[in-house]
Amino acid sequence: MNTSARKKAHDNLSDQQHKNIAFFSTRSYEHALFSELLETLNGASDKTINATFFEHPLNASTACCCGFSDVVVFVNDDINRKTIEVLKHCGVKHIALRCAGFNNVDVDAAAKAGITVSRVPAYSPETVAEHTVALILTLNRKTHKAYNRVREGNFNLGGLMGFTLHGKTVGVIGTGKIGQAVIRILLGFGCHVLCFDPHPNSDVTAMGAHYVTLNELLEKSVIVTLHCPLNEQSHHIINAKSIDKMPQGVMLINTSRGGLVDDNAIIKGLKSKKIGYLGLDVYERESELFFSDHSQDIIQDDIFQRLTTFPNVLITGHQGFFTLEALEEIAKITVNNIMTGENAL
Ligand code: NAI
């Protein structure tokens, strides 16, 4: 945030010399970044923002946070109608999402309660795009398996054969900021890129990608990657019927939101070998698992556990956004949203 933006932000606090904000689902890396940023801002003015960091998520049973004007939340906090009622009762005026997606917030209920909701619409689309391509390359060239083999002195190449990405057709569903960043990288690899988006963008065609119907994309792409938001239209956009249309051995990548894919259909597709590779950074019921250490627990989610047993499945725990540059940008924009009311939905 530049000096004038910082001044503007502090001027907006004129009726409130001190602002108390509560962070939920906070991990140590975020705590450090936000604390440092707030310390700098508070040092530059007599108006202060006091932050309290909670590790637990925000949901209806943890929402009783009187004394806080703003709550700062993340992807798996559950801000449903009930949570919003409690927040309203406690005097919360603003829900600041420190992420891009907002499928976990009942936006209508918030509006009715007079609570504004802001998000970080773009921090570094390239960060998520690069992780998407990391999943594609790892699944294809099996570097995760090769790493373990070589460490054990096994230099046998059996089972490690990949395919050349150059010249292959890749389907990108959702051509917003992240989808476009993925397309730029894939075109650089020499792939043919087919796209589907209800709102086509001329920048995408200018880059050399082609818009087609969803059916044509599914039929012609050897890799399908998802970059659309989760909403009523896109829920389970990948289901038994759409998998049927894909070529045998297709690679499916989802770094967007878990609810875009029907996991039972995916498991059937993996068992029948229709799906030859699956890369996930998100999972429909990830809130029960992700961002915490469950290595000593008996994981109760049988669908997730089944997915992890396939040799051609690679799952990461929602880390697409996780670079220093992206986190710094998220922290700056979130604090700016709190102070200026920008990026309201
Ligand atoms: P964006 O808003 O720039 O682009 C989304 C695009 O999807 C838009 O062009 C929109 O028209 C399109 N779209 C909407 N409904 C669609 C549908 N049914 N089928 C096809 N396209 C559709 O969003 P951005 O920044 O590119 O992010 C995309 C998604 O990535 C976010 O909604 C979020 O869920 C996910 N994400 C994941 C992260 C991670 O760490 N894994 C980090 C950040 C975002």
CSV table of C-alpha atoms and ligand atoms in Angstrom, one decimal:
chain,number,residue,atom,x,y,z
A,1,MET,CA,0.0,0.0,0.0
A,2,ASN,CA,1.5,3.4,-1.0
A,3,THR,CA,1.7,6.4,1.4
A,4,SER,CA,-1.4,8.1,0.0
A,5,ALA,CA,-3.5,4.9,0.1
A,6,ARG,CA,-2.3,4.4,3.7
A,7,LYS,CA,-3.3,8.0,4.6
A,8,LYS,CA,-6.7,7.5,2.9
A,9,ALA,CA,-7.2,4.3,4.8
A,10,HIS,CA,-6.4,5.9,8.1
A,11,ASP,CA,-8.6,8.9,7.3
A,12,ASN,CA,-11.5,6.4,6.9
A,13,LEU,CA,-11.0,5.4,10.4
A,14,SER,CA,-11.6,8.9,11.6
A,15,ASP,CA,-14.8,8.0,13.5
A,16,GLN,CA,-13.0,5.1,15.1
A,17,GLN,CA,-9.6,5.7,16.6
A,18,HIS,CA,-9.2,2.0,17.3
A,19,LYS,CA,-10.6,-0.9,15.3
A,20,ASN,CA,-10.7,-4.5,16.6
A,21,ILE,CA,-10.5,-7.2,14.1
A,22,ALA,CA,-10.6,-11.0,14.5
A,23,PHE,CA,-8.8,-13.4,12.2
A,24,PHE,CA,-10.1,-17.0,11.9
A,25,SER,CA,-8.4,-20.2,10.7
A,26,THR,CA,-5.0,-18.4,11.1
A,27,ARG,CA,-1.8,-20.3,10.7
A,28,SER,CA,1.6,-19.1,11.9
A,29,TYR,CA,2.8,-17.9,8.5
A,30,GLU,CA,-0.2,-15.6,8.1
A,31,HIS,CA,0.0,-14.4,11.7
A,32,ALA,CA,3.5,-13.2,11.1
A,33,LEU,CA,2.8,-11.4,7.8
A,34,PHE,CA,-0.4,-9.7,9.1
A,35,SER,CA,1.2,-8.7,12.4
A,36,GLU,CA,4.2,-7.1,10.7
A,37,LEU,CA,2.0,-5.2,8.3
A,38,LEU,CA,-0.4,-3.9,11.0
A,39,GLU,CA,2.6,-2.9,13.2
A,40,THR,CA,3.9,-0.8,10.3
A,41,LEU,CA,0.5,0.8,9.7
A,42,ASN,CA,-0.2,1.4,13.3
A,43,GLY,CA,3.2,3.0,13.8
A,44,ALA,CA,2.4,5.5,11.0
A,45,SER,CA,-0.7,6.9,12.6
A,46,ASP,CA,-2.4,7.5,15.9
A,47,LYS,CA,-5.3,5.3,14.7
A,48,THR,CA,-4.8,1.7,15.4
A,49,ILE,CA,-6.0,-1.7,14.3
A,50,ASN,CA,-5.9,-4.3,17.0
A,51,ALA,CA,-5.8,-7.8,15.6
A,52,THR,CA,-6.7,-11.1,17.5
A,53,PHE,CA,-5.7,-14.3,15.7
A,54,PHE,CA,-7.7,-17.4,16.2
A,55,GLU,CA,-6.5,-20.8,14.9
A,56,HIS,CA,-10.1,-22.2,14.9
A,57,PRO,CA,-12.5,-21.7,11.9
A,58,LEU,CA,-15.4,-19.2,11.9
A,59,ASN,CA,-18.7,-21.0,11.8
A,60,ALA,CA,-22.1,-20.6,13.6
A,61,SER,CA,-20.7,-22.0,16.9
A,62,THR,CA,-17.6,-19.8,17.0
A,63,ALA,CA,-19.1,-16.6,15.6
A,64,CYS,CA,-19.9,-15.1,19.0
A,65,CYS,CA,-17.1,-12.5,18.8
A,66,CYS,CA,-18.5,-9.4,20.5
A,67,GLY,CA,-16.2,-6.4,20.4
A,68,PHE,CA,-14.9,-7.0,16.9
A,69,SER,CA,-16.0,-4.7,14.0
A,70,ASP,CA,-14.4,-6.9,11.3
A,71,VAL,CA,-13.8,-10.6,10.9
A,72,VAL,CA,-11.1,-11.9,8.5
A,73,VAL,CA,-11.8,-15.4,7.1
A,74,PHE,CA,-10.4,-18.0,4.8
A,75,VAL,CA,-11.6,-20.6,2.3
A,76,ASN,CA,-13.0,-23.1,4.7
A,77,ASP,CA,-14.7,-20.9,7.2
A,78,ASP,CA,-18.4,-21.5,7.1
A,79,ILE,CA,-20.2,-18.2,6.9
A,80,ASN,CA,-23.7,-19.4,6.4
A,81,ARG,CA,-27.0,-17.6,7.4
A,82,LYS,CA,-26.7,-18.8,11.0
A,83,THR,CA,-23.1,-17.6,11.3
A,84,ILE,CA,-24.1,-14.2,9.9
A,85,GLU,CA,-27.0,-13.9,12.4
A,86,VAL,CA,-24.6,-14.4,15.3
A,87,LEU,CA,-22.1,-11.9,13.8
A,88,LYS,CA,-24.8,-9.3,13.4
A,89,HIS,CA,-25.9,-9.8,16.9
A,90,CYS,CA,-22.3,-9.3,18.0
A,91,GLY,CA,-22.0,-6.0,16.1
A,92,VAL,CA,-19.7,-7.2,13.3
A,93,LYS,CA,-19.9,-4.9,10.3
A,94,HIS,CA,-17.5,-6.4,7.8
A,95,ILE,CA,-16.4,-9.9,6.7
A,96,ALA,CA,-13.1,-9.7,4.9
A,97,LEU,CA,-12.2,-12.8,2.9
A,98,ARG,CA,-8.4,-13.2,2.6
A,99,CYS,CA,-9.0,-15.2,-0.6
A,100,ALA,CA,-10.5,-14.9,-4.1
A,101,GLY,CA,-13.4,-17.4,-3.9
A,102,PHE,CA,-16.5,-16.6,-1.8
A,103,ASN,CA,-18.6,-19.7,-2.2
A,104,ASN,CA,-18.4,-20.2,1.6
A,105,VAL,CA,-20.3,-17.0,2.4
A,106,ASP,CA,-24.1,-16.5,2.2
A,107,VAL,CA,-23.7,-13.1,0.5
A,108,ASP,CA,-27.5,-12.4,0.4
A,109,ALA,CA,-27.8,-13.1,4.1
A,110,ALA,CA,-24.9,-10.7,4.8
A,111,ALA,CA,-26.4,-8.0,2.7
A,112,LYS,CA,-29.7,-8.3,4.6
A,113,ALA,CA,-27.8,-8.2,7.9
A,114,GLY,CA,-26.1,-5.0,6.7
A,115,ILE,CA,-22.7,-6.6,6.9
A,116,THR,CA,-20.3,-5.9,4.0
A,117,VAL,CA,-18.3,-8.7,2.5
A,118,SER,CA,-15.0,-8.0,0.8
A,119,ARG,CA,-12.5,-10.4,-0.9
A,120,VAL,CA,-9.1,-10.4,-2.6
A,121,PRO,CA,-10.2,-10.7,-6.2
A,122,ALA,CA,-6.6,-11.0,-7.6
A,123,TYR,CA,-3.3,-11.3,-5.8
A,124,SER,CA,-1.2,-13.4,-8.1
A,125,PRO,CA,-3.1,-15.5,-10.7
A,126,GLU,CA,0.3,-16.8,-11.8
A,127,THR,CA,0.9,-18.4,-8.4
A,128,VAL,CA,-2.2,-20.7,-8.8
A,129,ALA,CA,-1.5,-21.2,-12.5
A,130,GLU,CA,2.1,-22.4,-11.8
A,131,HIS,CA,0.8,-24.9,-9.2
A,132,THR,CA,-1.7,-26.2,-11.7
A,133,VAL,CA,1.1,-26.8,-14.2
A,134,ALA,CA,3.2,-28.4,-11.5
A,135,LEU,CA,0.4,-30.9,-11.0
A,136,ILE,CA,0.2,-31.6,-14.8
A,137,LEU,CA,4.0,-32.1,-15.1
A,138,THR,CA,4.4,-34.2,-11.9
A,139,LEU,CA,1.5,-36.5,-12.9
A,140,ASN,CA,2.8,-36.8,-16.4
A,141,ARG,CA,6.6,-37.3,-15.8
A,142,LYS,CA,6.1,-38.9,-12.3
A,143,THR,CA,8.9,-36.9,-10.7
A,144,HIS,CA,7.4,-37.6,-7.3
A,145,LYS,CA,7.9,-41.3,-7.8
A,146,ALA,CA,11.3,-40.9,-9.4
A,147,TYR,CA,12.5,-38.9,-6.4
A,148,ASN,CA,11.7,-41.8,-4.0
A,149,ARG,CA,13.1,-44.5,-6.3
A,150,VAL,CA,16.5,-42.7,-6.8
A,151,ARG,CA,16.8,-42.1,-3.0
A,152,GLU,CA,16.5,-45.9,-2.6
A,153,GLY,CA,19.0,-46.7,-5.3
A,154,ASN,CA,16.4,-47.9,-7.7
A,155,PHE,CA,17.2,-46.5,-11.2
A,156,ASN,CA,14.7,-48.7,-13.0
A,157,LEU,CA,12.5,-46.6,-15.3
A,158,GLY,CA,9.6,-49.0,-15.5
A,159,GLY,CA,6.3,-47.2,-14.9
A,160,LEU,CA,7.8,-43.8,-15.2
A,161,MET,CA,7.0,-43.2,-18.9
A,162,GLY,CA,5.2,-39.9,-19.6
A,163,PHE,CA,4.0,-38.2,-22.7
A,164,THR,CA,5.3,-35.1,-24.5
A,165,LEU,CA,3.1,-32.1,-23.6
A,166,HIS,CA,4.1,-30.2,-26.8
A,167,GLY,CA,1.3,-30.5,-29.4
A,168,LYS,CA,-1.3,-31.9,-27.0
A,169,THR,CA,-4.8,-30.4,-26.7
A,170,VAL,CA,-5.6,-29.0,-23.3
A,171,GLY,CA,-9.1,-27.8,-22.2
A,172,VAL,CA,-9.4,-24.9,-19.8
A,173,ILE,CA,-12.8,-24.4,-18.1
A,174,GLY,CA,-13.0,-20.8,-16.9
A,175,THR,CA,-10.9,-18.2,-18.5
A,176,GLY,CA,-10.7,-15.5,-15.9
A,177,LYS,CA,-7.4,-14.4,-14.3
A,178,ILE,CA,-6.1,-17.8,-13.3
A,179,GLY,CA,-7.4,-19.6,-16.4
A,180,GLN,CA,-5.6,-17.0,-18.6
A,181,ALA,CA,-2.4,-17.4,-16.7
A,182,VAL,CA,-2.6,-21.2,-17.2
A,183,ILE,CA,-3.3,-20.7,-20.9
A,184,ARG,CA,-0.2,-18.4,-21.3
A,185,ILE,CA,2.0,-21.2,-19.8
A,186,LEU,CA,0.4,-24.0,-21.8
A,187,LEU,CA,0.8,-22.0,-25.1
A,188,GLY,CA,4.4,-21.6,-24.2
A,189,PHE,CA,4.7,-25.4,-24.0
A,190,GLY,CA,3.3,-25.6,-27.5
A,191,CYS,CA,-0.1,-27.0,-26.5
A,192,HIS,CA,-3.3,-26.4,-28.4
A,193,VAL,CA,-5.7,-24.8,-25.9
A,194,LEU,CA,-9.5,-25.1,-26.0
A,195,CYS,CA,-11.6,-23.1,-23.6
A,196,PHE,CA,-15.1,-22.9,-22.2
A,197,ASP,CA,-16.5,-19.9,-20.4
A,198,PRO,CA,-20.0,-18.4,-20.4
A,199,HIS,CA,-18.3,-15.0,-20.8
A,200,PRO,CA,-15.6,-15.4,-23.5
A,201,ASN,CA,-12.8,-12.9,-23.4
A,202,SER,CA,-11.1,-11.5,-26.6
A,203,ASP,CA,-7.7,-11.5,-24.8
A,204,VAL,CA,-7.8,-15.3,-24.7
A,205,THR,CA,-8.4,-15.7,-28.4
A,206,ALA,CA,-5.8,-13.1,-29.1
A,207,MET,CA,-3.3,-15.3,-27.2
A,208,GLY,CA,-4.1,-18.2,-29.6
A,209,ALA,CA,-6.6,-20.2,-27.6
A,210,HIS,CA,-10.0,-21.2,-29.0
A,211,TYR,CA,-13.4,-21.1,-27.4
A,212,VAL,CA,-15.6,-24.1,-28.0
A,213,THR,CA,-18.7,-25.6,-26.4
A,214,LEU,CA,-18.2,-27.5,-23.1
A,215,ASN,CA,-19.0,-30.8,-24.9
A,216,GLU,CA,-16.4,-30.2,-27.6
A,217,LEU,CA,-13.8,-29.3,-25.0
A,218,LEU,CA,-14.5,-32.5,-23.1
A,219,GLU,CA,-14.4,-34.6,-26.2
A,220,LYS,CA,-11.1,-33.2,-27.6
A,221,SER,CA,-8.9,-32.5,-24.6
A,222,VAL,CA,-6.4,-35.0,-23.3
A,223,ILE,CA,-6.0,-32.7,-20.2
A,224,VAL,CA,-8.9,-30.8,-18.7
A,225,THR,CA,-8.2,-28.2,-16.0
A,226,LEU,CA,-10.8,-26.3,-14.0
A,227,HIS,CA,-10.6,-22.5,-13.3
A,228,CYS,CA,-14.2,-21.4,-12.7
A,229,PRO,CA,-15.7,-20.4,-9.4
A,230,LEU,CA,-18.0,-22.8,-7.5
A,231,ASN,CA,-21.6,-21.7,-7.8
A,232,GLU,CA,-25.0,-23.3,-8.6
A,233,GLN,CA,-24.2,-23.6,-12.3
A,234,SER,CA,-20.8,-25.1,-11.9
A,235,HIS,CA,-21.4,-27.5,-9.0
A,236,HIS,CA,-20.3,-31.0,-10.1
A,237,ILE,CA,-19.6,-29.6,-13.6
A,238,ILE,CA,-17.4,-32.8,-13.8
A,239,ASN,CA,-19.8,-35.7,-13.3
A,240,ALA,CA,-20.5,-39.1,-14.7
A,241,LYS,CA,-22.0,-37.7,-18.0
A,242,SER,CA,-19.1,-35.3,-18.6
A,243,ILE,CA,-16.5,-37.9,-17.8
A,244,ASP,CA,-18.2,-40.2,-20.4
A,245,LYS,CA,-17.5,-37.6,-23.1
A,246,MET,CA,-13.7,-37.4,-22.3
A,247,PRO,CA,-11.1,-39.4,-24.2
A,248,GLN,CA,-9.8,-42.6,-22.6
A,249,GLY,CA,-6.9,-41.9,-20.2
A,250,VAL,CA,-7.7,-38.2,-19.8
A,251,MET,CA,-5.9,-36.1,-17.2
A,252,LEU,CA,-8.2,-34.1,-14.9
A,253,ILE,CA,-6.9,-31.2,-12.8
A,254,ASN,CA,-8.8,-29.2,-10.2
A,255,THR,CA,-7.1,-26.3,-8.4
A,256,SER,CA,-10.3,-24.3,-8.2
A,257,ARG,CA,-12.9,-25.6,-5.7
A,258,GLY,CA,-13.7,-29.2,-4.7
A,259,GLY,CA,-17.4,-28.9,-5.3
A,260,LEU,CA,-16.8,-28.6,-9.1
A,261,VAL,CA,-16.3,-32.4,-9.3
A,262,ASP,CA,-18.4,-35.3,-8.3
A,263,ASP,CA,-16.0,-37.5,-6.4
A,264,ASN,CA,-18.0,-40.7,-6.7
A,265,ALA,CA,-18.0,-40.3,-10.5
A,266,ILE,CA,-14.3,-39.5,-10.4
A,267,ILE,CA,-13.6,-42.7,-8.5
A,268,LYS,CA,-15.6,-44.8,-11.0
A,269,GLY,CA,-13.7,-43.0,-13.9
A,270,LEU,CA,-10.4,-43.9,-12.2
A,271,LYS,CA,-11.4,-47.5,-11.7
A,272,SER,CA,-12.5,-47.9,-15.3
A,273,LYS,CA,-9.3,-46.2,-16.4
A,274,LYS,CA,-11.2,-43.6,-18.3
A,275,ILE,CA,-9.4,-41.1,-16.1
A,276,GLY,CA,-5.7,-41.8,-16.5
A,277,TYR,CA,-4.4,-39.0,-14.2
A,278,LEU,CA,-6.1,-36.9,-11.5
A,279,GLY,CA,-4.5,-33.8,-9.9
A,280,LEU,CA,-6.4,-32.1,-7.1
A,281,ASP,CA,-5.5,-29.1,-4.9
A,282,VAL,CA,-9.0,-28.9,-3.6
A,283,TYR,CA,-11.6,-31.3,-2.3
A,284,GLU,CA,-15.3,-31.0,-1.6
A,285,ARG,CA,-15.1,-31.8,2.1
A,286,GLU,CA,-11.6,-30.4,2.6
A,287,SER,CA,-12.6,-28.3,5.6
A,288,GLU,CA,-12.5,-31.4,7.7
A,289,LEU,CA,-8.9,-32.2,6.7
A,290,PHE,CA,-6.9,-29.4,5.0
A,291,PHE,CA,-4.6,-26.9,6.7
A,292,SER,CA,-4.1,-29.2,9.7
A,293,ASP,CA,-1.9,-32.2,10.6
A,294,HIS,CA,-4.0,-35.4,10.7
A,295,SER,CA,-1.0,-37.7,10.4
A,296,GLN,CA,-1.9,-39.4,13.8
A,297,ASP,CA,-5.6,-39.5,13.2
A,298,ILE,CA,-7.9,-42.1,11.7
A,299,ILE,CA,-9.3,-40.3,8.7
A,300,GLN,CA,-13.0,-40.9,8.5
A,301,ASP,CA,-13.6,-39.6,5.0
A,302,ASP,CA,-13.7,-42.9,3.0
A,303,ILE,CA,-14.0,-41.1,-0.4
A,304,PHE,CA,-10.9,-39.0,0.3
A,305,GLN,CA,-9.0,-42.1,1.5
A,306,ARG,CA,-10.0,-44.1,-1.6
A,307,LEU,CA,-8.7,-41.3,-3.8
A,308,THR,CA,-5.3,-41.4,-2.2
A,309,THR,CA,-4.9,-45.2,-3.0
A,310,PHE,CA,-4.8,-44.7,-6.8
A,311,PRO,CA,-1.2,-44.6,-8.1
A,312,ASN,CA,-2.2,-42.0,-10.8
A,313,VAL,CA,-3.7,-39.5,-8.3
A,314,LEU,CA,-1.8,-36.6,-6.9
A,315,ILE,CA,-3.5,-34.5,-4.2
A,316,THR,CA,-2.1,-31.3,-2.6
A,317,GLY,CA,-3.8,-29.7,0.4
A,318,HIS,CA,-5.0,-26.4,-1.1
A,319,GLN,CA,-1.6,-24.8,-1.6
A,320,GLY,CA,-2.1,-23.3,-5.0
A,321,PHE,CA,-2.0,-19.8,-3.5
A,322,PHE,CA,0.9,-20.5,-1.2
A,323,THR,CA,3.9,-18.4,-2.3
A,324,LEU,CA,5.5,-15.6,-0.3
A,325,GLU,CA,4.6,-13.1,-3.0
A,326,ALA,CA,1.0,-14.1,-3.0
A,327,LEU,CA,0.7,-14.1,0.8
A,328,GLU,CA,2.2,-10.6,1.0
A,329,GLU,CA,-0.3,-9.4,-1.6
A,330,ILE,CA,-3.2,-11.0,0.2
A,331,ALA,CA,-2.2,-9.4,3.5
A,332,LYS,CA,-1.9,-5.9,1.9
A,333,ILE,CA,-5.2,-6.1,0.0
A,334,THR,CA,-7.1,-7.6,2.9
A,335,VAL,CA,-6.0,-4.8,5.3
A,336,ASN,CA,-6.7,-2.2,2.7
A,337,ASN,CA,-10.2,-3.7,2.2
A,338,ILE,CA,-10.8,-3.4,5.9
A,339,MET,CA,-9.6,0.2,6.0
A,340,THR,CA,-11.2,1.5,2.8
A,341,GLY,CA,-14.1,-0.7,2.1
A,342,GLU,CA,-12.7,-1.6,-1.3
A,343,ASN,CA,-13.3,-4.9,-3.1
A,344,ALA,CA,-16.8,-5.3,-1.6
A,345,LEU,CA,-19.0,-7.9,-3.3
B,1,NAI,P1,-12.1,-15.1,-12.1
B,1,NAI,O1,-13.3,-14.5,-11.5
B,1,NAI,O2,-11.0,-14.1,-12.6
B,1,NAI,O3,-12.5,-16.0,-13.3
B,1,NAI,C1,-13.4,-17.0,-13.2
B,1,NAI,C2,-13.9,-17.3,-14.7
B,1,NAI,O4,-14.8,-18.4,-14.6
B,1,NAI,C3,-14.7,-16.1,-15.3
B,1,NAI,O5,-14.2,-15.8,-16.5
B,1,NAI,C4,-16.1,-16.7,-15.3
B,1,NAI,O6,-16.9,-16.2,-16.4
B,1,NAI,C5,-15.9,-18.2,-15.5
B,1,NAI,N1,-17.0,-19.0,-15.1
B,1,NAI,C6,-18.0,-18.8,-14.3
B,1,NAI,N2,-18.9,-19.8,-14.3
B,1,NAI,C7,-18.4,-20.7,-15.2
B,1,NAI,C8,-18.9,-22.0,-15.6
B,1,NAI,N3,-20.0,-22.5,-15.1
B,1,NAI,N4,-18.1,-22.6,-16.5
B,1,NAI,C9,-17.0,-22.1,-17.0
B,1,NAI,N5,-16.5,-20.9,-16.6
B,1,NAI,C10,-17.2,-20.2,-15.7
B,1,NAI,O7,-11.5,-16.0,-11.0
B,1,NAI,P2,-10.0,-16.5,-10.9
B,1,NAI,O8,-9.2,-15.5,-10.1
B,1,NAI,O9,-9.4,-16.9,-12.2
B,1,NAI,O10,-10.1,-17.8,-9.9
B,1,NAI,C11,-10.8,-18.9,-10.3
B,1,NAI,C12,-11.1,-19.8,-9.1
B,1,NAI,O11,-9.9,-20.3,-8.6
B,1,NAI,C13,-11.7,-19.1,-7.9
B,1,NAI,O12,-13.1,-19.0,-8.0
B,1,NAI,C14,-11.3,-20.0,-6.8
B,1,NAI,O13,-12.3,-20.9,-6.5
B,1,NAI,C15,-10.0,-20.7,-7.3
B,1,NAI,N6,-8.8,-20.4,-6.6
B,1,NAI,C16,-8.0,-21.4,-6.0
B,1,NAI,C17,-6.9,-21.1,-5.3
B,1,NAI,C18,-6.0,-22.2,-4.8
B,1,NAI,O14,-5.2,-21.9,-3.9
B,1,NAI,N7,-6.1,-23.4,-5.2
B,1,NAI,C19,-6.4,-19.7,-5.1
B,1,NAI,C20,-7.3,-18.7,-5.7
B,1,NAI,C21,-8.4,-19.0,-6.4
